[in-house]
Structure formats: structure tokens, C-alpha cells
């Protein structure tokens, strides 16, 4: 038994008194059977009548065979017992599905999905739990996973989506890149690249947690006020525009979604203003 198996057995035994009792009974039965097998007379091989085996020898042989059969039955029972033990380090249970487009979905534990594929789009609704998607490449039909009010779109990549509360979701990208947005605001999507992680929790409960990954926000001549709204939606550090004229200035660039200060400094430079930190907020104001 490996160290992992021993750890799993210890955890299973600690769960309840019934488990410990079953294990002790199995050990006692195995010891008794081992003693019976050792004490039985040696068996005579071949046909008993042909070799003239004495009745005592026959009885000993039969006793040994019965003990061996019982031992095998016990081994099978113990094997089932060990099979049912939790395997430490094995990770959550997974089920794999293959969709009609060739994409593969790994469902963990109690994850449930609803799939809708047509000629224009591939949509999957994550009803509960966590799922990993190995998306078959098809640039003509985007692959969109909806978790509550959070959407994650790719054309061919590997990423995971986890339901968070009644309306939120966490997206983690293993390969390629994924667009992530909340509600109907696809035009304000965040670009999440391999290694990136983003949690969106739409609604009054709280903004969002970009996590340790490098999610990005792409701005193409958007107004600073529009850009600030996007950053505030996914960061706890809020940006405040003190001078309305700054908010009307356009800005272009690709910014880290989890670095509102970097964006605020860039916006201030473009608009000829400055950034002042006040009560945990980043205030954009005129010089």
C-alpha cells in the first residue's frame, strides 16, 4: 500500500465508527483464514481415487480448498472496500462529454450544462459547478459559455468556467484567449489570455476579482469616462473623474484589467490631468 493509499485509508477510518468496525472485522477474518490454511494437511494433487488418498487426506484437502475459496472471497471483499475508499490527491470526480462539433467538456462533481449548437453559434449554459472546455476550432461559429450573467467566448481554445453565486462566474484560461463580459455588455468585454483568471459577480453584491492573471482591456478611441466605467466594474479600487472635461477625452490602448492605477496614470497623461489618491480611490483631476 502506498503512502497515498494509507492516507486515504486513515481518512476513511476516521469518518465513522462503522467504518472502523468493518475494517477490524475484515482483519480478524483474514487472520483466521490464514491460520486455517496453514494448519490444514497438505493436499494431494490429482484425482483422489486414482492416487488412493486416505479419507483424512481428502478431508484436509477439501478443508484447505474451502479455506482458500473463503480467502479469495475475502480478498475480493477487501478489494471492493479499498476501491470505495477516497483516493487522496486524485482530485474531483470528472465526467467527459463530446459535443457534436467535436468539442470536449470535462464536468467536475455536480456540474450540469445545457448545450445548444446551430449553424451560427455554439452556446453552453453552465447550470452549476465547474466545467473545462476543449473547444474545437471553428472561426465561423463562436463558442460561448454562459454562467449566470457572465459570458466567455472563444473560437478554439481550452478554458474553465465555474458558477459563482446566483449570477457570477469565474473564467480561467489554459490555452489561447477568451473574451469575458457581464450581462449584455459584450462591447466592454475583457480579453483573458492563457494563465489568466477573472471572476465577475454582476449585481449590487460587489464588483469583481480579476485574480492573479493578466486580463486585458482593449480601448479603441473610447472616452475616458467609458473606460473608467469598465475598470470600476472589475476592480475594488475605484477611479473617480473629478473634472468632467477629462471624461470626454478619447483614449486608445491595451491595459491590464487588474491595474486601474496604470490606466489612470495613462488617462491623466492623455487628458493633461493628474491622479490623486484619496480614501483608497484614484481621482482624475485637472492640473
PDB file of C-alpha atoms in Angstrom:
ATOM      1  CA  UNK A   1       0.000   0.000   0.000  1.00  0.00           C
ATOM      2  CA  UNK A   2       1.397   3.385  -0.982  1.00  0.00           C
ATOM      3  CA  UNK A   3       1.589   6.417   1.292  1.00  0.00           C
ATOM      4  CA  UNK A   4      -1.355   7.897  -0.579  1.00  0.00           C
ATOM      5  CA  UNK A   5      -3.414   4.741  -0.032  1.00  0.00           C
ATOM      6  CA  UNK A   6      -2.539   4.704   3.661  1.00  0.00           C
ATOM      7  CA  UNK A   7      -3.613   8.326   3.981  1.00  0.00           C
ATOM      8  CA  UNK A   8      -6.887   7.535   2.216  1.00  0.00           C
ATOM      9  CA  UNK A   9      -7.484   4.539   4.500  1.00  0.00           C
ATOM     10  CA  UNK A  10      -6.802   6.631   7.607  1.00  0.00           C
ATOM     11  CA  UNK A  11      -9.238   9.312   6.441  1.00  0.00           C
ATOM     12  CA  UNK A  12     -11.912   6.694   5.699  1.00  0.00           C
ATOM     13  CA  UNK A  13     -11.465   5.047   9.105  1.00  0.00           C
ATOM     14  CA  UNK A  14     -11.743   8.424  10.826  1.00  0.00           C
ATOM     15  CA  UNK A  15     -15.103   9.142   9.194  1.00  0.00           C
ATOM     16  CA  UNK A  16     -17.208   6.830  11.399  1.00  0.00           C
ATOM     17  CA  UNK A  17     -17.234   4.018  13.923  1.00  0.00           C
ATOM     18  CA  UNK A  18     -18.962   1.756  11.371  1.00  0.00           C
ATOM     19  CA  UNK A  19     -16.015   2.061   9.004  1.00  0.00           C
ATOM     20  CA  UNK A  20     -13.551   1.156  11.761  1.00  0.00           C
ATOM     21  CA  UNK A  21     -15.677  -1.817  12.819  1.00  0.00           C
ATOM     22  CA  UNK A  22     -15.890  -3.166   9.270  1.00  0.00           C
ATOM     23  CA  UNK A  23     -12.143  -2.878   8.843  1.00  0.00           C
ATOM     24  CA  UNK A  24     -11.394  -4.669  12.139  1.00  0.00           C
ATOM     25  CA  UNK A  25     -13.796  -7.491  11.261  1.00  0.00           C
ATOM     26  CA  UNK A  26     -12.127  -7.878   7.890  1.00  0.00           C
ATOM     27  CA  UNK A  27      -8.687  -8.049   9.524  1.00  0.00           C
ATOM     28  CA  UNK A  28      -9.863 -10.652  12.061  1.00  0.00           C
ATOM     29  CA  UNK A  29     -11.456 -12.800   9.345  1.00  0.00           C
ATOM     30  CA  UNK A  30      -8.318 -12.632   7.212  1.00  0.00           C
ATOM     31  CA  UNK A  31      -6.149 -13.708  10.176  1.00  0.00           C
ATOM     32  CA  UNK A  32      -8.462 -16.650  10.963  1.00  0.00           C
ATOM     33  CA  UNK A  33      -8.458 -17.820   7.361  1.00  0.00           C
ATOM     34  CA  UNK A  34      -4.681 -17.538   7.160  1.00  0.00           C
ATOM     35  CA  UNK A  35      -4.381 -19.743  10.287  1.00  0.00           C
ATOM     36  CA  UNK A  36      -6.814 -22.314   8.831  1.00  0.00           C
ATOM     37  CA  UNK A  37      -4.907 -22.509   5.574  1.00  0.00           C
ATOM     38  CA  UNK A  38      -1.580 -23.004   7.340  1.00  0.00           C
ATOM     39  CA  UNK A  39      -2.897 -25.711   9.715  1.00  0.00           C
ATOM     40  CA  UNK A  40      -4.707 -27.806   7.068  1.00  0.00           C
ATOM     41  CA  UNK A  41      -2.924 -31.015   5.933  1.00  0.00           C
ATOM     42  CA  UNK A  42      -1.076 -30.882   2.664  1.00  0.00           C
ATOM     43  CA  UNK A  43      -3.281 -31.576  -0.322  1.00  0.00           C
ATOM     44  CA  UNK A  44      -2.686 -34.469  -2.712  1.00  0.00           C
ATOM     45  CA  UNK A  45      -2.684 -33.299  -6.270  1.00  0.00           C
ATOM     46  CA  UNK A  46      -4.609 -35.109  -8.969  1.00  0.00           C
ATOM     47  CA  UNK A  47      -7.672 -37.369  -8.710  1.00  0.00           C
ATOM     48  CA  UNK A  48      -8.243 -38.665  -5.123  1.00  0.00           C
ATOM     49  CA  UNK A  49      -9.370 -42.193  -6.100  1.00  0.00           C
ATOM     50  CA  UNK A  50      -6.598 -42.632  -8.652  1.00  0.00           C
ATOM     51  CA  UNK A  51      -3.876 -41.827  -6.113  1.00  0.00           C
ATOM     52  CA  UNK A  52      -5.574 -43.695  -3.246  1.00  0.00           C
ATOM     53  CA  UNK A  53      -5.861 -40.701  -0.966  1.00  0.00           C
ATOM     54  CA  UNK A  54      -6.863 -41.529   2.584  1.00  0.00           C
ATOM     55  CA  UNK A  55     -10.159 -40.045   3.879  1.00  0.00           C
ATOM     56  CA  UNK A  56      -8.262 -37.800   6.330  1.00  0.00           C
ATOM     57  CA  UNK A  57      -6.119 -36.520   3.497  1.00  0.00           C
ATOM     58  CA  UNK A  58      -9.192 -35.879   1.384  1.00  0.00           C
ATOM     59  CA  UNK A  59     -10.856 -34.010   4.222  1.00  0.00           C
ATOM     60  CA  UNK A  60      -7.689 -31.970   4.730  1.00  0.00           C
ATOM     61  CA  UNK A  61      -7.521 -31.159   1.057  1.00  0.00           C
ATOM     62  CA  UNK A  62     -11.179 -30.149   0.966  1.00  0.00           C
ATOM     63  CA  UNK A  63     -10.745 -28.021   4.083  1.00  0.00           C
ATOM     64  CA  UNK A  64      -7.797 -26.315   2.509  1.00  0.00           C
ATOM     65  CA  UNK A  65      -9.724 -25.668  -0.702  1.00  0.00           C
ATOM     66  CA  UNK A  66     -12.668 -24.294   1.282  1.00  0.00           C
ATOM     67  CA  UNK A  67     -10.345 -22.037   3.242  1.00  0.00           C
ATOM     68  CA  UNK A  68      -8.696 -20.887   0.032  1.00  0.00           C
ATOM     69  CA  UNK A  69     -12.070 -20.131  -1.563  1.00  0.00           C
ATOM     70  CA  UNK A  70     -13.133 -18.181   1.514  1.00  0.00           C
ATOM     71  CA  UNK A  71      -9.845 -16.303   1.481  1.00  0.00           C
ATOM     72  CA  UNK A  72     -10.337 -15.391  -2.165  1.00  0.00           C
ATOM     73  CA  UNK A  73     -13.836 -14.171  -1.377  1.00  0.00           C
ATOM     74  CA  UNK A  74     -12.437 -12.055   1.439  1.00  0.00           C
ATOM     75  CA  UNK A  75      -9.744 -10.648  -0.826  1.00  0.00           C
ATOM     76  CA  UNK A  76     -12.441  -9.672  -3.301  1.00  0.00           C
ATOM     77  CA  UNK A  77     -14.403  -8.010  -0.486  1.00  0.00           C
ATOM     78  CA  UNK A  78     -11.329  -6.132   0.728  1.00  0.00           C
ATOM     79  CA  UNK A  79     -10.597  -5.098  -2.837  1.00  0.00           C
ATOM     80  CA  UNK A  80     -14.079  -3.616  -3.088  1.00  0.00           C
ATOM     81  CA  UNK A  81     -13.559  -1.926   0.273  1.00  0.00           C
ATOM     82  CA  UNK A  82     -10.315  -0.316  -0.899  1.00  0.00           C
ATOM     83  CA  UNK A  83     -11.951   0.681  -4.178  1.00  0.00           C
ATOM     84  CA  UNK A  84     -14.623   2.555  -2.251  1.00  0.00           C
ATOM     85  CA  UNK A  85     -12.089   4.409  -0.120  1.00  0.00           C
ATOM     86  CA  UNK A  86     -11.499   8.081  -1.005  1.00  0.00           C
ATOM     87  CA  UNK A  87      -8.326   8.427  -3.068  1.00  0.00           C
ATOM     88  CA  UNK A  88      -6.397  11.334  -1.623  1.00  0.00           C
ATOM     89  CA  UNK A  89      -4.878  13.592  -4.256  1.00  0.00           C
ATOM     90  CA  UNK A  90      -6.923  12.099  -7.077  1.00  0.00           C
ATOM     91  CA  UNK A  91      -8.825  15.372  -7.490  1.00  0.00           C
ATOM     92  CA  UNK A  92     -12.565  15.855  -8.027  1.00  0.00           C
ATOM     93  CA  UNK A  93     -14.614  13.306  -9.926  1.00  0.00           C
ATOM     94  CA  UNK A  94     -14.884  14.109 -13.614  1.00  0.00           C
ATOM     95  CA  UNK A  95     -17.159  13.143 -16.474  1.00  0.00           C
ATOM     96  CA  UNK A  96     -16.267  13.773 -20.097  1.00  0.00           C
ATOM     97  CA  UNK A  97     -18.716  14.665 -22.843  1.00  0.00           C
ATOM     98  CA  UNK A  98     -18.024  15.067 -26.544  1.00  0.00           C
ATOM     99  CA  UNK A  99     -20.271  17.579 -28.305  1.00  0.00           C
ATOM    100  CA  UNK A 100     -21.471  17.299 -31.895  1.00  0.00           C
ATOM    101  CA  UNK A 101     -18.903  19.858 -33.081  1.00  0.00           C
ATOM    102  CA  UNK A 102     -16.038  17.794 -31.628  1.00  0.00           C
ATOM    103  CA  UNK A 103     -15.518  19.957 -28.546  1.00  0.00           C
ATOM    104  CA  UNK A 104     -14.883  18.089 -25.295  1.00  0.00           C
ATOM    105  CA  UNK A 105     -16.295  19.059 -21.916  1.00  0.00           C
ATOM    106  CA  UNK A 106     -14.977  17.834 -18.555  1.00  0.00           C
ATOM    107  CA  UNK A 107     -17.667  18.128 -15.883  1.00  0.00           C
ATOM    108  CA  UNK A 108     -16.457  18.123 -12.290  1.00  0.00           C
ATOM    109  CA  UNK A 109     -18.520  16.705  -9.438  1.00  0.00           C
ATOM    110  CA  UNK A 110     -22.106  18.007  -9.677  1.00  0.00           C
ATOM    111  CA  UNK A 111     -21.589  20.236 -12.742  1.00  0.00           C
ATOM    112  CA  UNK A 112     -24.558  20.426 -15.127  1.00  0.00           C
ATOM    113  CA  UNK A 113     -24.748  22.041 -18.564  1.00  0.00           C
ATOM    114  CA  UNK A 114     -27.243  22.737 -21.338  1.00  0.00           C
ATOM    115  CA  UNK A 115     -25.923  22.713 -24.913  1.00  0.00           C
ATOM    116  CA  UNK A 116     -27.386  24.496 -27.955  1.00  0.00           C
ATOM    117  CA  UNK A 117     -25.483  24.179 -31.248  1.00  0.00           C
ATOM    118  CA  UNK A 118     -26.618  25.621 -34.558  1.00  0.00           C
ATOM    119  CA  UNK A 119     -25.125  26.878 -37.807  1.00  0.00           C
ATOM    120  CA  UNK A 120     -24.230  30.288 -36.399  1.00  0.00           C
ATOM    121  CA  UNK A 121     -23.140  29.773 -32.820  1.00  0.00           C
ATOM    122  CA  UNK A 122     -22.268  27.208 -30.168  1.00  0.00           C
ATOM    123  CA  UNK A 123     -23.764  28.014 -26.780  1.00  0.00           C
ATOM    124  CA  UNK A 124     -23.353  26.193 -23.494  1.00  0.00           C
ATOM    125  CA  UNK A 125     -25.112  27.188 -20.286  1.00  0.00           C
ATOM    126  CA  UNK A 126     -23.312  26.147 -17.107  1.00  0.00           C
ATOM    127  CA  UNK A 127     -26.159  25.470 -14.697  1.00  0.00           C
ATOM    128  CA  UNK A 128     -23.976  24.509 -11.739  1.00  0.00           C
ATOM    129  CA  UNK A 129     -20.448  23.518 -10.729  1.00  0.00           C
ATOM    130  CA  UNK A 130     -17.301  23.750 -12.800  1.00  0.00           C
ATOM    131  CA  UNK A 131     -16.519  22.601 -16.333  1.00  0.00           C
ATOM    132  CA  UNK A 132     -13.434  22.638 -18.552  1.00  0.00           C
ATOM    133  CA  UNK A 133     -13.923  23.145 -22.287  1.00  0.00           C
ATOM    134  CA  UNK A 134     -11.573  21.912 -25.013  1.00  0.00           C
ATOM    135  CA  UNK A 135     -13.102  23.898 -27.847  1.00  0.00           C
ATOM    136  CA  UNK A 136     -12.907  22.555 -31.398  1.00  0.00           C
ATOM    137  CA  UNK A 137     -11.684  25.288 -33.755  1.00  0.00           C
ATOM    138  CA  UNK A 138     -14.448  26.869 -35.810  1.00  0.00           C
ATOM    139  CA  UNK A 139     -13.973  30.570 -36.527  1.00  0.00           C
ATOM    140  CA  UNK A 140     -17.384  30.814 -38.173  1.00  0.00           C
ATOM    141  CA  UNK A 141     -19.214  29.718 -35.018  1.00  0.00           C
ATOM    142  CA  UNK A 142     -18.078  31.277 -31.737  1.00  0.00           C
ATOM    143  CA  UNK A 143     -18.224  29.056 -28.663  1.00  0.00           C
ATOM    144  CA  UNK A 144     -19.903  30.891 -25.771  1.00  0.00           C
ATOM    145  CA  UNK A 145     -20.301  29.591 -22.221  1.00  0.00           C
ATOM    146  CA  UNK A 146     -22.858  31.374 -20.035  1.00  0.00           C
ATOM    147  CA  UNK A 147     -22.578  31.122 -16.246  1.00  0.00           C
ATOM    148  CA  UNK A 148     -25.320  33.212 -14.689  1.00  0.00           C
ATOM    149  CA  UNK A 149     -24.873  36.662 -16.221  1.00  0.00           C
ATOM    150  CA  UNK A 150     -21.255  36.026 -17.184  1.00  0.00           C
ATOM    151  CA  UNK A 151     -20.284  35.029 -20.732  1.00  0.00           C
ATOM    152  CA  UNK A 152     -16.986  33.625 -22.011  1.00  0.00           C
ATOM    153  CA  UNK A 153     -16.371  33.350 -25.757  1.00  0.00           C
ATOM    154  CA  UNK A 154     -13.672  31.572 -27.747  1.00  0.00           C
ATOM    155  CA  UNK A 155     -13.297  30.057 -31.194  1.00  0.00           C
ATOM    156  CA  UNK A 156     -10.825  27.310 -30.341  1.00  0.00           C
ATOM    157  CA  UNK A 157      -9.009  27.045 -27.014  1.00  0.00           C
ATOM    158  CA  UNK A 158      -9.042  25.444 -23.532  1.00  0.00           C
ATOM    159  CA  UNK A 159     -10.655  27.205 -20.590  1.00  0.00           C
ATOM    160  CA  UNK A 160     -12.652  26.508 -17.434  1.00  0.00           C
ATOM    161  CA  UNK A 161     -15.792  28.173 -16.121  1.00  0.00           C
ATOM    162  CA  UNK A 162     -17.149  27.956 -12.569  1.00  0.00           C
ATOM    163  CA  UNK A 163     -20.523  29.182 -11.346  1.00  0.00           C
ATOM    164  CA  UNK A 164     -20.228  31.786  -8.567  1.00  0.00           C
ATOM    165  CA  UNK A 165     -23.408  32.529  -6.664  1.00  0.00           C
ATOM    166  CA  UNK A 166     -26.696  33.277  -8.404  1.00  0.00           C
ATOM    167  CA  UNK A 167     -25.299  35.391 -11.254  1.00  0.00           C
ATOM    168  CA  UNK A 168     -21.499  35.255 -11.255  1.00  0.00           C
ATOM    169  CA  UNK A 169     -18.769  33.131 -12.755  1.00  0.00           C
ATOM    170  CA  UNK A 170     -15.011  32.562 -12.761  1.00  0.00           C
ATOM    171  CA  UNK A 171     -13.148  32.034 -16.033  1.00  0.00           C
ATOM    172  CA  UNK A 172      -9.646  30.526 -16.188  1.00  0.00           C
ATOM    173  CA  UNK A 173      -7.759  30.170 -19.483  1.00  0.00           C
ATOM    174  CA  UNK A 174      -5.267  27.351 -20.099  1.00  0.00           C
ATOM    175  CA  UNK A 175      -4.633  27.935 -23.813  1.00  0.00           C
ATOM    176  CA  UNK A 176      -5.358  30.750 -26.258  1.00  0.00           C
ATOM    177  CA  UNK A 177      -7.520  33.718 -25.285  1.00  0.00           C
ATOM    178  CA  UNK A 178     -11.123  34.247 -24.218  1.00  0.00           C
ATOM    179  CA  UNK A 179     -13.437  37.260 -24.213  1.00  0.00           C
ATOM    180  CA  UNK A 180     -15.304  37.676 -20.915  1.00  0.00           C
ATOM    181  CA  UNK A 181     -18.166  40.056 -20.203  1.00  0.00           C
ATOM    182  CA  UNK A 182     -21.178  40.512 -17.943  1.00  0.00           C
ATOM    183  CA  UNK A 183     -24.814  40.780 -18.983  1.00  0.00           C
ATOM    184  CA  UNK A 184     -25.323  42.258 -22.441  1.00  0.00           C
ATOM    185  CA  UNK A 185     -22.144  44.347 -22.348  1.00  0.00           C
ATOM    186  CA  UNK A 186     -20.141  42.386 -24.910  1.00  0.00           C
ATOM    187  CA  UNK A 187     -18.727  45.631 -26.272  1.00  0.00           C
ATOM    188  CA  UNK A 188     -16.997  46.045 -22.907  1.00  0.00           C
ATOM    189  CA  UNK A 189     -15.513  42.543 -22.828  1.00  0.00           C
ATOM    190  CA  UNK A 190     -12.205  41.832 -21.115  1.00  0.00           C
ATOM    191  CA  UNK A 191      -9.624  39.826 -23.043  1.00  0.00           C
ATOM    192  CA  UNK A 192      -8.271  36.974 -20.926  1.00  0.00           C
ATOM    193  CA  UNK A 193      -5.119  35.198 -22.096  1.00  0.00           C
ATOM    194  CA  UNK A 194      -3.509  31.864 -21.159  1.00  0.00           C
ATOM    195  CA  UNK A 195      -2.782  31.760 -17.433  1.00  0.00           C
ATOM    196  CA  UNK A 196      -5.343  34.459 -16.726  1.00  0.00           C
ATOM    197  CA  UNK A 197      -8.240  34.225 -14.295  1.00  0.00           C
ATOM    198  CA  UNK A 198     -11.220  36.526 -13.905  1.00  0.00           C
ATOM    199  CA  UNK A 199     -14.205  36.437 -11.534  1.00  0.00           C
ATOM    200  CA  UNK A 200     -17.274  38.506 -12.368  1.00  0.00           C
ATOM    201  CA  UNK A 201     -20.120  38.943  -9.900  1.00  0.00           C
ATOM    202  CA  UNK A 202     -22.752  41.126 -11.595  1.00  0.00           C
ATOM    203  CA  UNK A 203     -25.281  42.917  -9.467  1.00  0.00           C
ATOM    204  CA  UNK A 204     -25.142  45.027  -6.340  1.00  0.00           C
ATOM    205  CA  UNK A 205     -23.130  42.425  -4.430  1.00  0.00           C
ATOM    206  CA  UNK A 206     -19.772  43.683  -5.443  1.00  0.00           C
ATOM    207  CA  UNK A 207     -17.597  44.331  -8.314  1.00  0.00           C
ATOM    208  CA  UNK A 208     -15.259  41.682  -9.404  1.00  0.00           C
ATOM    209  CA  UNK A 209     -11.940  39.993  -8.765  1.00  0.00           C
ATOM    210  CA  UNK A 210      -9.520  39.889 -11.704  1.00  0.00           C
ATOM    211  CA  UNK A 211      -7.361  37.375  -9.819  1.00  0.00           C
ATOM    212  CA  UNK A 212      -3.678  36.766 -10.474  1.00  0.00           C
ATOM    213  CA  UNK A 213      -3.986  36.503 -14.238  1.00  0.00           C
ATOM    214  CA  UNK A 214      -3.339  39.173 -16.844  1.00  0.00           C
ATOM    215  CA  UNK A 215      -6.767  40.030 -18.117  1.00  0.00           C
ATOM    216  CA  UNK A 216      -6.692  42.924 -20.557  1.00  0.00           C
ATOM    217  CA  UNK A 217      -8.997  45.744 -21.587  1.00  0.00           C
ATOM    218  CA  UNK A 218      -8.690  46.981 -25.152  1.00  0.00           C
ATOM    219  CA  UNK A 219      -9.688  50.587 -25.813  1.00  0.00           C
ATOM    220  CA  UNK A 220     -10.156  51.898 -29.334  1.00  0.00           C
ATOM    221  CA  UNK A 221     -10.766  55.638 -29.053  1.00  0.00           C
ATOM    222  CA  UNK A 222     -13.227  55.125 -26.188  1.00  0.00           C
ATOM    223  CA  UNK A 223     -13.897  58.101 -23.932  1.00  0.00           C
ATOM    224  CA  UNK A 224     -12.077  58.092 -20.611  1.00  0.00           C
ATOM    225  CA  UNK A 225     -15.425  58.082 -18.788  1.00  0.00           C
ATOM    226  CA  UNK A 226     -16.455  54.914 -20.651  1.00  0.00           C
ATOM    227  CA  UNK A 227     -13.105  53.293 -19.897  1.00  0.00           C
ATOM    228  CA  UNK A 228     -13.324  54.243 -16.219  1.00  0.00           C
ATOM    229  CA  UNK A 229     -16.718  52.550 -16.007  1.00  0.00           C
ATOM    230  CA  UNK A 230     -15.163  49.340 -17.358  1.00  0.00           C
ATOM    231  CA  UNK A 231     -12.287  49.403 -14.876  1.00  0.00           C
ATOM    232  CA  UNK A 232     -14.577  50.190 -11.956  1.00  0.00           C
ATOM    233  CA  UNK A 233     -16.797  47.256 -12.849  1.00  0.00           C
ATOM    234  CA  UNK A 234     -13.987  44.741 -12.314  1.00  0.00           C
ATOM    235  CA  UNK A 235     -11.816  46.299  -9.592  1.00  0.00           C
ATOM    236  CA  UNK A 236     -12.243  47.142  -5.948  1.00  0.00           C
ATOM    237  CA  UNK A 237     -10.020  50.214  -6.341  1.00  0.00           C
ATOM    238  CA  UNK A 238     -12.343  52.734  -7.958  1.00  0.00           C
ATOM    239  CA  UNK A 239     -11.438  55.579 -10.312  1.00  0.00           C
ATOM    240  CA  UNK A 240     -13.244  58.899  -9.876  1.00  0.00           C
ATOM    241  CA  UNK A 241     -13.326  61.646 -12.539  1.00  0.00           C
ATOM    242  CA  UNK A 242     -13.311  64.968 -10.744  1.00  0.00           C
ATOM    243  CA  UNK A 243     -13.178  67.083 -13.914  1.00  0.00           C
ATOM    244  CA  UNK A 244     -15.934  66.259 -16.482  1.00  0.00           C
ATOM    245  CA  UNK A 245     -13.713  67.554 -19.288  1.00  0.00           C
ATOM    246  CA  UNK A 246     -11.254  64.694 -18.656  1.00  0.00           C
ATOM    247  CA  UNK A 247     -14.021  62.133 -19.082  1.00  0.00           C
ATOM    248  CA  UNK A 248     -14.760  63.352 -22.625  1.00  0.00           C
ATOM    249  CA  UNK A 249     -11.209  62.807 -23.891  1.00  0.00           C
ATOM    250  CA  UNK A 250     -10.695  59.753 -26.098  1.00  0.00           C
ATOM    251  CA  UNK A 251      -8.075  57.101 -25.294  1.00  0.00           C
ATOM    252  CA  UNK A 252      -6.541  54.180 -27.217  1.00  0.00           C
ATOM    253  CA  UNK A 253      -4.566  51.283 -25.799  1.00  0.00           C
ATOM    254  CA  UNK A 254      -4.399  47.816 -24.265  1.00  0.00           C
ATOM    255  CA  UNK A 255      -4.337  47.865 -20.466  1.00  0.00           C
ATOM    256  CA  UNK A 256      -4.107  45.276 -17.688  1.00  0.00           C
ATOM    257  CA  UNK A 257      -7.609  44.896 -16.305  1.00  0.00           C
ATOM    258  CA  UNK A 258      -6.351  44.402 -12.745  1.00  0.00           C
ATOM    259  CA  UNK A 259      -4.187  47.551 -12.728  1.00  0.00           C
ATOM    260  CA  UNK A 260      -6.524  50.549 -12.531  1.00  0.00           C
ATOM    261  CA  UNK A 261      -3.707  52.826 -11.421  1.00  0.00           C
ATOM    262  CA  UNK A 262      -1.729  52.136 -14.609  1.00  0.00           C
ATOM    263  CA  UNK A 263      -4.771  53.118 -16.656  1.00  0.00           C
ATOM    264  CA  UNK A 264      -5.496  56.176 -14.507  1.00  0.00           C
ATOM    265  CA  UNK A 265      -1.949  57.475 -14.989  1.00  0.00           C
ATOM    266  CA  UNK A 266      -2.203  56.926 -18.760  1.00  0.00           C
ATOM    267  CA  UNK A 267      -5.596  58.648 -18.881  1.00  0.00           C
ATOM    268  CA  UNK A 268      -4.259  61.599 -16.898  1.00  0.00           C
ATOM    269  CA  UNK A 269      -1.308  61.935 -19.257  1.00  0.00           C
ATOM    270  CA  UNK A 270      -3.577  61.888 -22.323  1.00  0.00           C
ATOM    271  CA  UNK A 271      -6.006  64.420 -20.852  1.00  0.00           C
ATOM    272  CA  UNK A 272      -3.350  66.681 -19.349  1.00  0.00           C
ATOM    273  CA  UNK A 273      -4.532  65.995 -15.804  1.00  0.00           C
ATOM    274  CA  UNK A 274      -3.163  64.220 -12.749  1.00  0.00           C
ATOM    275  CA  UNK A 275      -4.016  61.328 -10.416  1.00  0.00           C
ATOM    276  CA  UNK A 276      -4.587  61.948  -6.724  1.00  0.00           C
ATOM    277  CA  UNK A 277      -5.115  59.069  -4.298  1.00  0.00           C
ATOM    278  CA  UNK A 278      -7.868  59.795  -1.794  1.00  0.00           C
ATOM    279  CA  UNK A 279      -9.602  57.359   0.609  1.00  0.00           C
ATOM    280  CA  UNK A 280      -8.473  54.366  -1.412  1.00  0.00           C
ATOM    281  CA  UNK A 281      -9.743  55.877  -4.674  1.00  0.00           C
ATOM    282  CA  UNK A 282      -7.882  57.170  -7.728  1.00  0.00           C
ATOM    283  CA  UNK A 283      -9.123  60.681  -8.526  1.00  0.00           C
ATOM    284  CA  UNK A 284      -8.584  62.084 -12.038  1.00  0.00           C
ATOM    285  CA  UNK A 285      -8.476  65.860 -11.853  1.00  0.00           C
ATOM    286  CA  UNK A 286      -7.142  68.840 -13.782  1.00  0.00           C
ATOM    287  CA  UNK A 287      -3.653  70.135 -13.059  1.00  0.00           C
TER     288      UNK A 287
END
